[in-house]
CSV table of C-alpha atoms in Angstrom, one decimal:
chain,number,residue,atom,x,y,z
N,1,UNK,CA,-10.4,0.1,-17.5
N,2,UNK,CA,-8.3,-0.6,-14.5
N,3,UNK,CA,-8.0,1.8,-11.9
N,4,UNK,CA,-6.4,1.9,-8.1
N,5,UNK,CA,-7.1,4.7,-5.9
N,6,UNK,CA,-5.5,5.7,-3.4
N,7,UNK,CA,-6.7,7.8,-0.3
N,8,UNK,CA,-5.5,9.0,3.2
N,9,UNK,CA,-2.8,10.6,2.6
N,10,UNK,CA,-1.9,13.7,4.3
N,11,UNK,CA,0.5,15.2,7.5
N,12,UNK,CA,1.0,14.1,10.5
N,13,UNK,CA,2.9,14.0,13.7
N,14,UNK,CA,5.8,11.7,14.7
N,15,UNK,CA,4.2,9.2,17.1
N,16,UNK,CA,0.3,9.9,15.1
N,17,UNK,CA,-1.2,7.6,12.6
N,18,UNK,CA,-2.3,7.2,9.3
N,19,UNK,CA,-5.0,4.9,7.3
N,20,UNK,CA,-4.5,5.0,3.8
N,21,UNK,CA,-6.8,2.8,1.2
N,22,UNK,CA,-6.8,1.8,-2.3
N,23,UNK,CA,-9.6,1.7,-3.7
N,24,UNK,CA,-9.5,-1.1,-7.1
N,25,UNK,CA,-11.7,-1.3,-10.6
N,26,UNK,CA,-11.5,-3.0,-13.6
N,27,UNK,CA,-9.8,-6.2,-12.0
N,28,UNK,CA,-11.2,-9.6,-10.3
N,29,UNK,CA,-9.9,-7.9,-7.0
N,30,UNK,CA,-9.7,-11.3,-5.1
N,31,UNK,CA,-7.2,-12.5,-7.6
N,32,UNK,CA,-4.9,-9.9,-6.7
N,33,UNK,CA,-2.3,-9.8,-4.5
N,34,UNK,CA,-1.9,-6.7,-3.2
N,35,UNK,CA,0.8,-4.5,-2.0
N,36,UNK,CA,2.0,-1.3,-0.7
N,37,UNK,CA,5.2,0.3,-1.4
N,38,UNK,CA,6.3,4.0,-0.9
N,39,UNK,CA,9.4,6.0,-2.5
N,40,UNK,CA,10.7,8.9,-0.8
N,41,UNK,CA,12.8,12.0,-2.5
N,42,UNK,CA,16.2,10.5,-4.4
N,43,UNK,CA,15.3,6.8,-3.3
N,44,UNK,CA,14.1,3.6,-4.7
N,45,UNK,CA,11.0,2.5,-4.5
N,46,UNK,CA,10.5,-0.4,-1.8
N,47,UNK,CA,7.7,-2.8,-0.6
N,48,UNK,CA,6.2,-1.7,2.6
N,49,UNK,CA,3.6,-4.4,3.1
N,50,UNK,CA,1.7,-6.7,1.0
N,51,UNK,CA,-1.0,-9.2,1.1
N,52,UNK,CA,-1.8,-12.4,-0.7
N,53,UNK,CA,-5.1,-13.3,-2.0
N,54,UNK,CA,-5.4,-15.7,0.8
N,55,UNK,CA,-4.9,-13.2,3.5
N,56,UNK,CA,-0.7,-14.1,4.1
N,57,UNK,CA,1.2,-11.0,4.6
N,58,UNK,CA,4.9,-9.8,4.9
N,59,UNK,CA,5.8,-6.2,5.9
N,60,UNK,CA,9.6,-4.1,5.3
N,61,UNK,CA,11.6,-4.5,8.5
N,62,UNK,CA,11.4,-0.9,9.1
N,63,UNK,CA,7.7,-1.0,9.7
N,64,UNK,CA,6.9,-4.3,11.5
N,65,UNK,CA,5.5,-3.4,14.7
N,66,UNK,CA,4.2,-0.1,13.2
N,67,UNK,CA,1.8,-1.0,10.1
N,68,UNK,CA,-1.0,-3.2,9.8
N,69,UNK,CA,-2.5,-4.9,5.6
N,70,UNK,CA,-5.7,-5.7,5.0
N,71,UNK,CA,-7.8,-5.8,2.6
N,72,UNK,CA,-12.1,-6.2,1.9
N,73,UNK,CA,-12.9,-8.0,-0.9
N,74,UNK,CA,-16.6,-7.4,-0.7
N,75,UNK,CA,-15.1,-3.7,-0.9
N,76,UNK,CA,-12.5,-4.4,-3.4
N,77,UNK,CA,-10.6,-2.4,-1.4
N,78,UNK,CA,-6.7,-3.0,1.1
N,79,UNK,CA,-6.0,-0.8,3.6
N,80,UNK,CA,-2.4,0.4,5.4
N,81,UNK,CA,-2.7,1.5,9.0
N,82,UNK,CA,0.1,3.4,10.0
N,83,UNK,CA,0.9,3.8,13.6
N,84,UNK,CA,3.4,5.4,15.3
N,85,UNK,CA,5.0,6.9,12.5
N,86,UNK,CA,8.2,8.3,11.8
N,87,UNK,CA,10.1,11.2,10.0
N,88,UNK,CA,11.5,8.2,7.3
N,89,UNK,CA,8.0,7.2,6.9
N,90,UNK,CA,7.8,10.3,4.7
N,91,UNK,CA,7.2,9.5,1.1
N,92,UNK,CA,4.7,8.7,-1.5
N,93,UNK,CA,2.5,5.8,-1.3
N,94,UNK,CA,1.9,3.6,-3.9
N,95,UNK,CA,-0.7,1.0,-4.1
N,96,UNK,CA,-0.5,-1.8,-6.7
N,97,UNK,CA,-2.2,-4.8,-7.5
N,98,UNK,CA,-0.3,-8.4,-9.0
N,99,UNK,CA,-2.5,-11.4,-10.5
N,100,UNK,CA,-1.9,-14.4,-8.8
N,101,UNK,CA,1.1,-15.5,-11.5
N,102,UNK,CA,2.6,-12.2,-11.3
N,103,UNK,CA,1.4,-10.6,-14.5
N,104,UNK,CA,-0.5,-8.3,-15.2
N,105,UNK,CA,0.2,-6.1,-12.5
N,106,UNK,CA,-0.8,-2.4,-11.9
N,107,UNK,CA,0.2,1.3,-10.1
N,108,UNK,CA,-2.0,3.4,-8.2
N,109,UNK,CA,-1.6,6.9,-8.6
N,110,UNK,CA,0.4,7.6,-5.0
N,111,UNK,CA,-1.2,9.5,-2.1
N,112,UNK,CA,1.6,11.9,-0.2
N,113,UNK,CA,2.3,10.8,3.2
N,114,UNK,CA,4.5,13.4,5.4
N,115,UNK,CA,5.3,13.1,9.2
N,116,UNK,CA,6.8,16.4,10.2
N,117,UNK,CA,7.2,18.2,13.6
């Protein structure tokens, strides 16, 4: 059975940080690529960052600077730092995992991420 969780979710302060991680089963994790996207209230979901099984990455616009992906294979396990967040960083975080020729692919549950004053 597949699973992704996620983890590290929670409030915080404009200017704070967050680490979130996803934590994968069920899957060859080093065939994955692996990404993070978030959807907020009334919006689409987007890509925030991802990261290919040979360690390449590409971030949103609106994060670059801000966000770091990486992942442990020996942990089966990518990480999002999140630093020096913003209110628009609010949303819900999704974590999700895409074999190398773009199918199968699979959704984390989401982990809640707010940045509030």
């Amino acid at each position: 059975q597949v699973q992704l969780v996620e983890s590290g979710g929670g409030l915080a302060q404009p200017g704070g940080s967050l680490k979130l991680s996803c934590v994968a089963s069920g899957i060859s994790f080093s065939r994955y690529s692996m990404g993070w996207y978030r959807q907020a209230p009334g919006k689409e979901r987007e890509l925030v960052a991802a990261i290919t099984q040979g360690g390449s990455t590409n971030y949103a616009e609106s994060v670059k600077g801000r966000f770091t992906v990486s992942r442990d294979n020996a942990k089966n396990t990518v990480y999002l730092q999140m630093n020096s967040l913003k209110l628009e960083d609010t949303a819900v975080y999704y974590c999700r995992a895409t074999y190398w020729n773009g199918s199968p692919y699979y959704w984390g549950q989401g982990t809640q991420v707010t940045v509030s004053s």
